[in-house]
CSV table of C-alpha atoms in Angstrom, one decimal:
chain,number,residue,atom,x,y,z
A,1,MET,CA,-4.1,65.8,216.7
A,2,LEU,CA,-1.9,64.0,219.3
A,3,PRO,CA,1.2,65.6,220.7
A,4,LYS,CA,4.5,64.4,219.2
A,5,GLY,CA,5.6,61.1,220.7
A,6,LEU,CA,2.1,60.2,221.9
A,7,LYS,CA,0.5,57.2,220.2
A,8,GLY,CA,-3.2,56.4,220.0
A,9,ALA,CA,-2.8,53.7,222.7
A,10,HIS,CA,-1.3,56.3,225.0
A,11,ALA,CA,-4.2,58.6,224.4
A,12,LEU,CA,-6.8,55.8,225.0
A,13,ALA,CA,-5.1,55.0,228.3
A,14,LEU,CA,-5.0,58.6,229.4
A,15,ALA,CA,-8.6,59.1,228.4
A,16,THR,CA,-9.6,56.6,231.1
A,17,LEU,CA,-8.7,59.2,233.7
A,18,SER,CA,-12.2,60.6,233.6
A,19,SER,CA,-14.2,62.3,236.4
A,20,LYS,CA,-16.6,59.3,236.4
A,21,THR,CA,-13.8,56.8,236.7
A,22,LEU,CA,-11.9,58.7,239.4
A,23,LYS,CA,-15.1,60.0,241.0
A,24,ILE,CA,-13.8,63.6,241.1
A,25,SER,CA,-14.8,66.8,239.3
A,26,GLU,CA,-14.1,67.1,235.6
A,27,GLN,CA,-11.7,70.0,236.4
A,28,GLU,CA,-9.6,67.7,238.7
A,29,ALA,CA,-9.7,64.8,236.2
A,30,ALA,CA,-8.5,67.2,233.4
A,31,ARG,CA,-5.6,68.2,235.7
A,32,GLU,CA,-4.7,64.5,236.3
A,33,ARG,CA,-4.8,63.8,232.5
A,34,ILE,CA,-2.6,66.8,231.7
A,35,THR,CA,-0.1,65.9,234.4
A,36,ALA,CA,0.0,62.3,233.3
A,37,THR,CA,0.3,63.3,229.6
A,38,GLU,CA,3.2,65.6,230.5
A,39,GLN,CA,4.9,62.8,232.4
A,40,VAL,CA,4.4,60.3,229.5
A,41,LEU,CA,6.0,62.8,227.1
A,42,LYS,CA,8.8,64.0,229.4
A,43,GLU,CA,9.8,60.4,230.3
A,44,ASN,CA,9.0,59.0,226.8
A,45,LEU,CA,7.0,56.2,228.5
A,46,THR,CA,6.0,53.1,226.5
A,47,VAL,CA,2.4,52.1,226.2
A,48,PRO,CA,2.7,49.5,229.0
A,49,GLU,CA,4.5,52.0,231.2
A,50,THR,CA,1.7,54.5,230.5
A,51,ARG,CA,-0.9,51.9,231.5
A,52,ASP,CA,1.0,51.3,234.8
A,53,LEU,CA,1.1,55.0,235.4
A,54,ILE,CA,-2.7,55.2,234.8
A,55,LYS,CA,-3.3,52.2,237.1
A,56,ASN,CA,-1.3,53.9,239.9
A,57,ILE,CA,-3.3,57.2,239.5
A,58,LYS,CA,-6.6,55.3,239.6
A,59,ALA,CA,-5.5,53.3,242.7
A,60,ARG,CA,-4.9,56.6,244.6
A,61,TYR,CA,-8.5,57.6,244.1
A,62,LEU,CA,-10.1,54.2,244.4
A,63,ILE,CA,-8.3,53.1,247.6
A,64,GLN,CA,-9.2,56.4,249.3
A,65,GLU,CA,-12.8,56.0,248.3
A,66,SER,CA,-13.1,52.3,249.4
A,67,SER,CA,-11.5,52.9,252.8
A,68,GLU,CA,-13.8,55.8,253.5
A,69,SER,CA,-16.9,54.0,252.4
A,70,LYS,CA,-16.0,51.0,254.6
A,71,GLU,CA,-15.6,53.2,257.6
A,72,ILE,CA,-19.0,54.9,257.0
A,73,LYS,CA,-20.6,51.6,256.3
A,74,ALA,CA,-19.4,50.3,259.7
A,75,VAL,CA,-20.7,53.4,261.5
A,76,LEU,CA,-24.1,53.0,259.7
A,77,GLN,CA,-24.3,49.4,260.8
A,78,LYS,CA,-23.4,50.2,264.4
A,79,VAL,CA,-25.9,53.1,264.6
A,80,SER,CA,-28.8,51.2,262.9
A,81,SER,CA,-28.4,48.0,264.9
A,82,GLY,CA,-26.8,49.4,268.1
A,83,LEU,CA,-29.3,52.1,268.7
A,84,SER,CA,-32.5,50.1,268.9
A,85,GLU,CA,-35.6,51.5,270.5
A,86,ALA,CA,-35.0,49.2,273.5
A,87,THR,CA,-31.4,50.4,273.9
A,88,LEU,CA,-32.6,54.0,273.8
A,89,ALA,CA,-35.4,53.3,276.3
A,90,ASN,CA,-32.8,52.0,278.8
A,91,ALA,CA,-30.5,55.0,278.5
A,92,SER,CA,-30.5,57.8,281.1
A,93,ARG,CA,-31.9,61.2,280.2
A,94,GLU,CA,-28.3,62.6,280.3
A,95,GLN,CA,-27.1,59.9,277.9
A,96,LEU,CA,-29.9,60.6,275.5
A,97,GLN,CA,-29.2,64.4,275.6
A,98,SER,CA,-25.5,63.8,275.0
A,99,LEU,CA,-26.3,61.4,272.1
A,100,GLN,CA,-28.7,63.9,270.6
A,101,ALA,CA,-26.1,66.7,270.8
A,102,ILE,CA,-23.5,64.6,269.1
A,103,LEU,CA,-25.9,63.5,266.3
A,104,VAL,CA,-27.1,67.1,265.7
A,105,GLN,CA,-23.4,68.2,265.4
A,106,LYS,CA,-22.6,65.3,263.0
A,107,LEU,CA,-25.7,66.0,260.9
A,108,ASP,CA,-24.6,69.7,260.6
A,109,GLU,CA,-21.2,68.5,259.5
A,110,ILE,CA,-22.8,66.2,256.9
A,111,SER,CA,-25.1,68.9,255.7
A,112,LYS,CA,-22.1,71.2,255.1
A,113,LEU,CA,-20.3,68.5,253.1
A,114,ILE,CA,-23.3,67.6,251.0
A,115,GLY,CA,-23.8,71.3,250.2
């Protein structure tokens, strides 16, 4: 049963705030849906206003994701093309040791984030 003042179209729009769509945990997505539902009810938003609210919520997550992935993509491109075997062969021992230390540190950070 829908809360008083919430139409089916509101519920359908709010249901699109899923963990899959937002690329977050189900718990975080549920919090977003609850917060949005409370705002819709409190402000008595129309269906178009609710859709705009949902669009703005999605944009927060999708913009963050796309900017991060573009940054990582650029780094991957630079590392894969810029660190050719020939480039590495022309580096000094000290440069290679510094590069190795940085890469080991970054791999450790990545491992912690991946879990």
